[in-house]
PDB file of C-alpha atoms in Angstrom:
ATOM      1  CA  MET B  90      31.834  23.550  24.894  1.00  0.00           C
ATOM      2  CA  SER B  91      33.193  20.480  26.610  1.00  0.00           C
ATOM      3  CA  GLU B  92      35.895  18.670  24.572  1.00  0.00           C
ATOM      4  CA  GLN B  93      34.538  15.255  25.686  1.00  0.00           C
ATOM      5  CA  LEU B  94      30.931  14.576  24.781  1.00  0.00           C
ATOM      6  CA  ILE B  95      30.487  11.576  27.111  1.00  0.00           C
ATOM      7  CA  VAL B  96      32.211  11.287  30.480  1.00  0.00           C
ATOM      8  CA  CYS B  97      31.609   8.449  32.955  1.00  0.00           C
ATOM      9  CA  ARG B  98      33.347   8.300  36.326  1.00  0.00           C
ATOM     10  CA  GLY B  99      32.985   5.196  38.488  1.00  0.00           C
ATOM     11  CA  LEU B 100      29.579   4.578  36.905  1.00  0.00           C
ATOM     12  CA  SER B 101      27.753   1.576  38.385  1.00  0.00           C
ATOM     13  CA  LYS B 102      24.190   0.267  38.081  1.00  0.00           C
ATOM     14  CA  SER B 103      22.611  -2.655  39.880  1.00  0.00           C
ATOM     15  CA  TYR B 104      19.196  -4.267  39.655  1.00  0.00           C
ATOM     16  CA  GLY B 105      18.637  -5.433  43.160  1.00  0.00           C
ATOM     17  CA  ARG B 106      21.763  -7.404  44.066  1.00  0.00           C
ATOM     18  CA  LYS B 107      22.690  -8.038  40.427  1.00  0.00           C
ATOM     19  CA  PRO B 108      25.240  -5.584  38.985  1.00  0.00           C
ATOM     20  CA  ALA B 109      24.745  -4.521  35.401  1.00  0.00           C
ATOM     21  CA  LEU B 110      27.624  -1.977  35.255  1.00  0.00           C
ATOM     22  CA  SER B 111      30.606  -1.825  37.674  1.00  0.00           C
ATOM     23  CA  GLY B 112      32.837   1.156  37.996  1.00  0.00           C
ATOM     24  CA  VAL B 113      32.795   2.308  34.375  1.00  0.00           C
ATOM     25  CA  ASP B 114      35.299   5.080  33.543  1.00  0.00           C
ATOM     26  CA  LEU B 115      34.810   6.325  30.007  1.00  0.00           C
ATOM     27  CA  GLU B 116      35.436   9.384  27.828  1.00  0.00           C
ATOM     28  CA  VAL B 117      34.200   9.748  24.227  1.00  0.00           C
ATOM     29  CA  GLY B 118      34.839  12.848  22.113  1.00  0.00           C
ATOM     30  CA  ARG B 119      32.841  14.611  19.447  1.00  0.00           C
ATOM     31  CA  GLY B 120      32.571  13.772  15.770  1.00  0.00           C
ATOM     32  CA  ARG B 121      33.101  10.055  16.286  1.00  0.00           C
ATOM     33  CA  ILE B 122      31.311   6.849  15.318  1.00  0.00           C
ATOM     34  CA  VAL B 123      31.772   4.467  18.170  1.00  0.00           C
ATOM     35  CA  GLY B 124      30.813   0.772  18.517  1.00  0.00           C
ATOM     36  CA  LEU B 125      29.558  -0.303  21.920  1.00  0.00           C
ATOM     37  CA  LEU B 126      30.307  -4.000  21.637  1.00  0.00           C
ATOM     38  CA  GLY B 127      29.490  -6.912  23.842  1.00  0.00           C
ATOM     39  CA  PRO B 128      27.388 -10.075  24.079  1.00  0.00           C
ATOM     40  CA  ASN B 129      23.886 -10.155  25.627  1.00  0.00           C
ATOM     41  CA  GLY B 130      24.053  -9.320  29.327  1.00  0.00           C
ATOM     42  CA  SER B 131      27.228  -7.241  29.095  1.00  0.00           C
ATOM     43  CA  GLY B 132      25.461  -3.986  30.078  1.00  0.00           C
ATOM     44  CA  LYS B 133      25.172  -2.173  26.735  1.00  0.00           C
ATOM     45  CA  THR B 134      21.497  -1.254  26.990  1.00  0.00           C
ATOM     46  CA  THR B 135      21.934  -0.218  30.629  1.00  0.00           C
ATOM     47  CA  LEU B 136      24.752   2.147  29.698  1.00  0.00           C
ATOM     48  CA  ILE B 137      22.691   3.670  26.877  1.00  0.00           C
ATOM     49  CA  LYS B 138      19.638   4.156  29.128  1.00  0.00           C
ATOM     50  CA  LEU B 139      21.844   5.898  31.711  1.00  0.00           C
ATOM     51  CA  MET B 140      23.010   8.297  29.023  1.00  0.00           C
ATOM     52  CA  CYS B 141      19.409   8.956  28.051  1.00  0.00           C
ATOM     53  CA  GLY B 142      18.329   9.578  31.654  1.00  0.00           C
ATOM     54  CA  LEU B 143      15.919   6.635  31.531  1.00  0.00           C
ATOM     55  CA  LEU B 144      17.803   5.021  34.423  1.00  0.00           C
ATOM     56  CA  GLN B 145      19.589   6.491  37.406  1.00  0.00           C
ATOM     57  CA  PRO B 146      23.047   5.235  38.407  1.00  0.00           C
ATOM     58  CA  THR B 147      23.526   3.296  41.618  1.00  0.00           C
ATOM     59  CA  ALA B 148      26.934   4.999  41.993  1.00  0.00           C
ATOM     60  CA  GLY B 149      29.226   7.279  40.068  1.00  0.00           C
ATOM     61  CA  GLU B 150      28.634  10.096  37.599  1.00  0.00           C
ATOM     62  CA  ILE B 151      27.747  10.558  33.957  1.00  0.00           C
ATOM     63  CA  GLU B 152      27.875  13.745  31.918  1.00  0.00           C
ATOM     64  CA  ILE B 153      26.789  14.581  28.373  1.00  0.00           C
ATOM     65  CA  GLY B 154      28.320  17.675  26.860  1.00  0.00           C
ATOM     66  CA  GLY B 155      29.714  18.779  30.243  1.00  0.00           C
ATOM     67  CA  LEU B 156      26.324  18.563  31.937  1.00  0.00           C
ATOM     68  CA  PRO B 157      25.017  15.876  34.331  1.00  0.00           C
ATOM     69  CA  VAL B 158      22.345  13.794  32.620  1.00  0.00           C
ATOM     70  CA  GLY B 159      18.978  15.466  33.083  1.00  0.00           C
ATOM     71  CA  VAL B 160      16.509  17.793  31.355  1.00  0.00           C
ATOM     72  CA  GLU B 161      19.215  19.812  29.575  1.00  0.00           C
ATOM     73  CA  THR B 162      21.011  16.803  28.153  1.00  0.00           C
ATOM     74  CA  LYS B 163      17.821  15.190  26.775  1.00  0.00           C
ATOM     75  CA  ALA B 164      17.697  17.914  24.112  1.00  0.00           C
ATOM     76  CA  GLN B 165      21.172  16.839  22.939  1.00  0.00           C
ATOM     77  CA  VAL B 166      20.477  13.117  22.708  1.00  0.00           C
ATOM     78  CA  SER B 167      18.620  11.207  19.956  1.00  0.00           C
ATOM     79  CA  TYR B 168      17.825   7.677  21.086  1.00  0.00           C
ATOM     80  CA  LEU B 169      16.941   4.577  19.045  1.00  0.00           C
ATOM     81  CA  PRO B 170      15.710   1.871  21.485  1.00  0.00           C
ATOM     82  CA  ASP B 171      15.927  -1.801  20.761  1.00  0.00           C
ATOM     83  CA  ARG B 172      12.110  -2.167  20.811  1.00  0.00           C
ATOM     84  CA  MET B 173       9.294  -0.314  18.999  1.00  0.00           C
ATOM     85  CA  TYR B 174       7.343   1.885  21.477  1.00  0.00           C
ATOM     86  CA  PHE B 175       4.718   3.538  19.197  1.00  0.00           C
ATOM     87  CA  ALA B 176       1.023   2.634  18.786  1.00  0.00           C
ATOM     88  CA  ASN B 177       0.266   0.534  15.745  1.00  0.00           C
ATOM     89  CA  TRP B 178      -2.601   2.812  14.575  1.00  0.00           C
ATOM     90  CA  MET B 179      -0.154   5.707  13.957  1.00  0.00           C
ATOM     91  CA  ARG B 180       1.349   6.594  10.587  1.00  0.00           C
ATOM     92  CA  ALA B 181       4.988   7.570  10.067  1.00  0.00           C
ATOM     93  CA  VAL B 182       3.850  11.148   9.261  1.00  0.00           C
ATOM     94  CA  ASP B 183       1.976  11.274  12.586  1.00  0.00           C
ATOM     95  CA  LEU B 184       5.242  10.437  14.357  1.00  0.00           C
ATOM     96  CA  PHE B 185       7.093  13.101  12.349  1.00  0.00           C
ATOM     97  CA  ASP B 186       4.505  15.655  13.438  1.00  0.00           C
ATOM     98  CA  LEU B 187       4.941  14.583  17.024  1.00  0.00           C
ATOM     99  CA  PHE B 188       8.713  14.812  16.888  1.00  0.00           C
ATOM    100  CA  ARG B 189       8.598  18.192  15.110  1.00  0.00           C
ATOM    101  CA  ASP B 190       6.517  19.558  17.934  1.00  0.00           C
ATOM    102  CA  PHE B 191       8.675  17.985  20.633  1.00  0.00           C
ATOM    103  CA  TYR B 192      12.233  18.510  19.311  1.00  0.00           C
ATOM    104  CA  ARG B 193      13.430  21.839  17.883  1.00  0.00           C
ATOM    105  CA  ASP B 194      16.158  20.083  15.903  1.00  0.00           C
ATOM    106  CA  PHE B 195      13.832  17.645  14.084  1.00  0.00           C
ATOM    107  CA  ASP B 196      13.881  18.149  10.283  1.00  0.00           C
ATOM    108  CA  TYR B 197      10.485  17.095   8.900  1.00  0.00           C
ATOM    109  CA  GLU B 198      11.482  17.345   5.200  1.00  0.00           C
ATOM    110  CA  LYS B 199      14.625  15.364   5.885  1.00  0.00           C
ATOM    111  CA  ALA B 200      12.501  12.638   7.437  1.00  0.00           C
ATOM    112  CA  ILE B 201      10.271  12.402   4.411  1.00  0.00           C
ATOM    113  CA  ALA B 202      13.309  12.237   2.160  1.00  0.00           C
ATOM    114  CA  MET B 203      14.836   9.482   4.237  1.00  0.00           C
ATOM    115  CA  CYS B 204      11.608   7.510   3.987  1.00  0.00           C
ATOM    116  CA  ARG B 205      11.848   7.679   0.231  1.00  0.00           C
ATOM    117  CA  SER B 206      15.442   6.473   0.226  1.00  0.00           C
ATOM    118  CA  LEU B 207      14.576   3.618   2.591  1.00  0.00           C
ATOM    119  CA  GLY B 208      11.527   2.561   0.621  1.00  0.00           C
ATOM    120  CA  VAL B 209       9.125   3.483   3.389  1.00  0.00           C
ATOM    121  CA  GLU B 210       5.647   4.949   2.602  1.00  0.00           C
ATOM    122  CA  PRO B 211       5.200   7.632   5.265  1.00  0.00           C
ATOM    123  CA  HIS B 212       1.378   7.567   5.077  1.00  0.00           C
ATOM    124  CA  ASP B 213       1.141   3.839   5.877  1.00  0.00           C
ATOM    125  CA  ARG B 214       0.040   2.810   9.339  1.00  0.00           C
ATOM    126  CA  LEU B 215       2.562   0.992  11.499  1.00  0.00           C
ATOM    127  CA  LYS B 216       0.268  -2.037  11.831  1.00  0.00           C
ATOM    128  CA  THR B 217       0.601  -2.667   8.104  1.00  0.00           C
ATOM    129  CA  MET B 218       4.398  -2.597   8.162  1.00  0.00           C
ATOM    130  CA  SER B 219       6.869  -5.412   8.553  1.00  0.00           C
ATOM    131  CA  LYS B 220       9.110  -5.497  11.643  1.00  0.00           C
ATOM    132  CA  GLY B 221      12.064  -4.343   9.478  1.00  0.00           C
ATOM    133  CA  THR B 222      10.061  -1.403   7.994  1.00  0.00           C
ATOM    134  CA  LYS B 223       8.974  -0.304  11.500  1.00  0.00           C
ATOM    135  CA  GLU B 224      12.580  -0.262  12.544  1.00  0.00           C
ATOM    136  CA  LYS B 225      13.429   1.907   9.526  1.00  0.00           C
ATOM    137  CA  VAL B 226      10.750   4.386  10.644  1.00  0.00           C
ATOM    138  CA  GLN B 227      12.330   4.503  14.112  1.00  0.00           C
ATOM    139  CA  LEU B 228      15.741   5.110  12.477  1.00  0.00           C
ATOM    140  CA  VAL B 229      14.322   7.993  10.459  1.00  0.00           C
ATOM    141  CA  LEU B 230      12.956   9.618  13.622  1.00  0.00           C
ATOM    142  CA  VAL B 231      16.330   9.424  15.266  1.00  0.00           C
ATOM    143  CA  MET B 232      18.528  10.475  12.324  1.00  0.00           C
ATOM    144  CA  ALA B 233      16.285  13.379  11.211  1.00  0.00           C
ATOM    145  CA  ARG B 234      17.365  15.247  14.319  1.00  0.00           C
ATOM    146  CA  LYS B 235      20.492  17.423  14.492  1.00  0.00           C
ATOM    147  CA  ALA B 236      21.571  16.004  17.820  1.00  0.00           C
ATOM    148  CA  GLN B 237      24.934  16.031  19.604  1.00  0.00           C
ATOM    149  CA  LEU B 238      24.715  12.331  20.514  1.00  0.00           C
ATOM    150  CA  TYR B 239      22.918   9.540  18.653  1.00  0.00           C
ATOM    151  CA  LEU B 240      22.393   6.444  20.757  1.00  0.00           C
ATOM    152  CA  LEU B 241      21.491   3.454  18.548  1.00  0.00           C
ATOM    153  CA  ASP B 242      20.668   0.256  20.368  1.00  0.00           C
ATOM    154  CA  GLU B 243      20.956  -2.679  17.938  1.00  0.00           C
ATOM    155  CA  PRO B 244      19.943  -0.693  14.815  1.00  0.00           C
ATOM    156  CA  ILE B 245      20.618  -3.522  12.380  1.00  0.00           C
ATOM    157  CA  ALA B 246      19.558  -6.551  14.425  1.00  0.00           C
ATOM    158  CA  GLY B 247      16.000  -6.653  12.981  1.00  0.00           C
ATOM    159  CA  VAL B 248      16.849  -6.257   9.286  1.00  0.00           C
ATOM    160  CA  ASP B 249      18.061  -8.824   6.826  1.00  0.00           C
ATOM    161  CA  PRO B 250      21.771  -8.969   5.946  1.00  0.00           C
ATOM    162  CA  ALA B 251      21.187  -7.440   2.511  1.00  0.00           C
ATOM    163  CA  ALA B 252      19.661  -4.332   4.094  1.00  0.00           C
ATOM    164  CA  ARG B 253      22.299  -3.743   6.760  1.00  0.00           C
ATOM    165  CA  ASP B 254      24.747  -1.838   4.490  1.00  0.00           C
ATOM    166  CA  PHE B 255      21.846   0.361   3.375  1.00  0.00           C
ATOM    167  CA  ILE B 256      20.890   1.101   6.981  1.00  0.00           C
ATOM    168  CA  LEU B 257      24.531   1.944   7.872  1.00  0.00           C
ATOM    169  CA  HIS B 258      24.800   4.209   4.830  1.00  0.00           C
ATOM    170  CA  THR B 259      21.619   6.038   6.014  1.00  0.00           C
ATOM    171  CA  ILE B 260      23.232   6.590   9.426  1.00  0.00           C
ATOM    172  CA  LEU B 261      26.511   7.788   7.952  1.00  0.00           C
ATOM    173  CA  THR B 262      24.917  10.253   5.540  1.00  0.00           C
ATOM    174  CA  ASN B 263      22.409  11.785   7.938  1.00  0.00           C
ATOM    175  CA  TYR B 264      23.961  12.311  11.345  1.00  0.00           C
ATOM    176  CA  ASN B 265      25.230  15.660  12.572  1.00  0.00           C
ATOM    177  CA  GLU B 266      28.919  15.486  11.870  1.00  0.00           C
ATOM    178  CA  GLU B 267      29.710  17.660  14.852  1.00  0.00           C
ATOM    179  CA  GLY B 268      28.042  15.048  17.018  1.00  0.00           C
ATOM    180  CA  THR B 269      28.859  11.425  17.912  1.00  0.00           C
ATOM    181  CA  VAL B 270      27.092   8.183  17.030  1.00  0.00           C
ATOM    182  CA  LEU B 271      27.218   5.351  19.563  1.00  0.00           C
ATOM    183  CA  ILE B 272      26.075   2.069  18.038  1.00  0.00           C
ATOM    184  CA  SER B 273      25.370  -0.863  20.364  1.00  0.00           C
ATOM    185  CA  THR B 274      25.570  -4.223  18.635  1.00  0.00           C
ATOM    186  CA  HIS B 275      26.977  -7.721  18.701  1.00  0.00           C
ATOM    187  CA  LEU B 276      27.068  -7.851  14.878  1.00  0.00           C
ATOM    188  CA  ILE B 277      30.660  -6.603  14.718  1.00  0.00           C
ATOM    189  CA  SER B 278      31.583  -7.646  11.213  1.00  0.00           C
ATOM    190  CA  ASP B 279      28.672  -5.664   9.769  1.00  0.00           C
ATOM    191  CA  ILE B 280      29.585  -2.318  11.359  1.00  0.00           C
ATOM    192  CA  GLU B 281      33.349  -2.488  11.800  1.00  0.00           C
ATOM    193  CA  LYS B 282      34.047  -0.680   8.503  1.00  0.00           C
ATOM    194  CA  VAL B 283      32.183   2.457   9.680  1.00  0.00           C
ATOM    195  CA  LEU B 284      33.642   2.732  13.184  1.00  0.00           C
ATOM    196  CA  ASP B 285      36.264   5.176  14.478  1.00  0.00           C
ATOM    197  CA  GLU B 286      36.421   3.613  17.962  1.00  0.00           C
ATOM    198  CA  ALA B 287      35.341   0.466  19.717  1.00  0.00           C
ATOM    199  CA  ILE B 288      34.292  -0.102  23.356  1.00  0.00           C
ATOM    200  CA  PHE B 289      34.274  -3.695  24.560  1.00  0.00           C
ATOM    201  CA  LEU B 290      31.895  -4.335  27.484  1.00  0.00           C
ATOM    202  CA  LYS B 291      32.089  -7.583  29.453  1.00  0.00           C
ATOM    203  CA  THR B 292      29.941  -8.306  32.534  1.00  0.00           C
ATOM    204  CA  GLY B 293      29.433  -4.596  33.109  1.00  0.00           C
ATOM    205  CA  LYS B 294      33.058  -3.531  32.764  1.00  0.00           C
ATOM    206  CA  VAL B 295      34.993  -1.794  30.010  1.00  0.00           C
ATOM    207  CA  MET B 296      37.534  -4.297  28.812  1.00  0.00           C
ATOM    208  CA  LEU B 297      38.852  -2.179  25.977  1.00  0.00           C
ATOM    209  CA  HIS B 298      38.333   1.324  24.548  1.00  0.00           C
ATOM    210  CA  ASP B 299      40.538   2.227  21.561  1.00  0.00           C
ATOM    211  CA  THR B 300      40.504   3.465  17.998  1.00  0.00           C
ATOM    212  CA  VAL B 301      39.747   0.812  15.394  1.00  0.00           C
ATOM    213  CA  ASP B 302      42.979   1.650  13.551  1.00  0.00           C
ATOM    214  CA  HIS B 303      45.065   1.229  16.706  1.00  0.00           C
ATOM    215  CA  ILE B 304      43.411  -2.091  17.536  1.00  0.00           C
ATOM    216  CA  ARG B 305      44.299  -3.423  14.095  1.00  0.00           C
ATOM    217  CA  GLU B 306      47.912  -2.161  14.313  1.00  0.00           C
ATOM    218  CA  THR B 307      48.630  -3.477  17.812  1.00  0.00           C
ATOM    219  CA  GLN B 308      46.596  -6.668  17.756  1.00  0.00           C
ATOM    220  CA  GLY B 309      47.264  -7.635  14.131  1.00  0.00           C
ATOM    221  CA  LYS B 310      43.592  -8.575  13.652  1.00  0.00           C
ATOM    222  CA  SER B 311      40.203  -7.077  12.990  1.00  0.00           C
ATOM    223  CA  VAL B 312      37.925  -5.797  15.734  1.00  0.00           C
ATOM    224  CA  ASP B 313      35.543  -8.646  14.936  1.00  0.00           C
ATOM    225  CA  ALA B 314      38.322 -11.241  15.323  1.00  0.00           C
ATOM    226  CA  LEU B 315      39.509  -9.647  18.630  1.00  0.00           C
ATOM    227  CA  PHE B 316      35.921  -9.607  19.881  1.00  0.00           C
ATOM    228  CA  ARG B 317      35.447 -13.292  19.123  1.00  0.00           C
ATOM    229  CA  GLU B 318      38.724 -14.084  20.888  1.00  0.00           C
ATOM    230  CA  ILE B 319      37.873 -12.169  24.073  1.00  0.00           C
ATOM    231  CA  PHE B 320      34.274 -13.473  24.354  1.00  0.00           C
ATOM    232  CA  ARG B 321      34.609 -16.924  22.858  1.00  0.00           C
ATOM    233  CA  ALA B 322      35.077 -18.907  26.080  1.00  0.00           C
ATOM    234  CA  GLN B 323      32.499 -17.291  28.331  1.00  0.00           C
ATOM    235  CA  PRO B 324      29.050 -17.081  26.754  1.00  0.00           C
ATOM    236  CA  LEU B 325      26.564 -15.233  29.010  1.00  0.00           C
ATOM    237  CA  GLU B 326      23.155 -16.506  29.914  1.00  0.00           C
ATOM    238  CA  GLY B 327      19.969 -14.440  29.894  1.00  0.00           C
ATOM    239  CA  GLY B 328      18.936 -11.315  28.024  1.00  0.00           C
ATOM    240  CA  GLU B 329      20.503  -7.982  27.663  1.00  0.00           C
ATOM    241  CA  PHE B 330      20.403  -5.596  30.608  1.00  0.00           C
TER     242      PHE B 330
END
């Protein structure tokens, strides 16, 4: 088993002439909760989609669990996208049946239990659910798997502030502790307390990758305060890549 779960070497991705990632070198170990932090347009979603195999790099290499991203790595990765992609006529239990058939590591009973803890009725149709409740269903689908890598793209952006701690608690108590959780967000203050490491992305480049404890010790400030300092002067235009 590879010691490093995620390895990127010179990873780049461009959309036409516009670079989204530029020469990313990155290693992330197992059993970690890692924040992928950056403003809109920094390349967070592009990096996650490359790890999922939904995009192909323009240059460089990326490996998950010692394997190049491909069919074998898809079985190791559980992905929460930033947008709902299921049909509104479906019920949560229909999605659980689908995932149980598709993924060997999907725990149906765990999914039902998570619905109860999150206040989701699994027999309701998605079209009757609020945006926040739909996002909870997607979270259940992702966290009910015993994956090696959980990729969560803005998991708390669509829920109200009062529910964010509950969502984070759900993530912390349900992921495979031998695996790693990568959380993409710009809501640093909400997730800092659960992070082991932080990766700062700026205009497609890794500006910083360090443990949260070391950042606090060497910088004398929180991850959120350092993030605000680094990104304060140069807001980015446009949406997330």
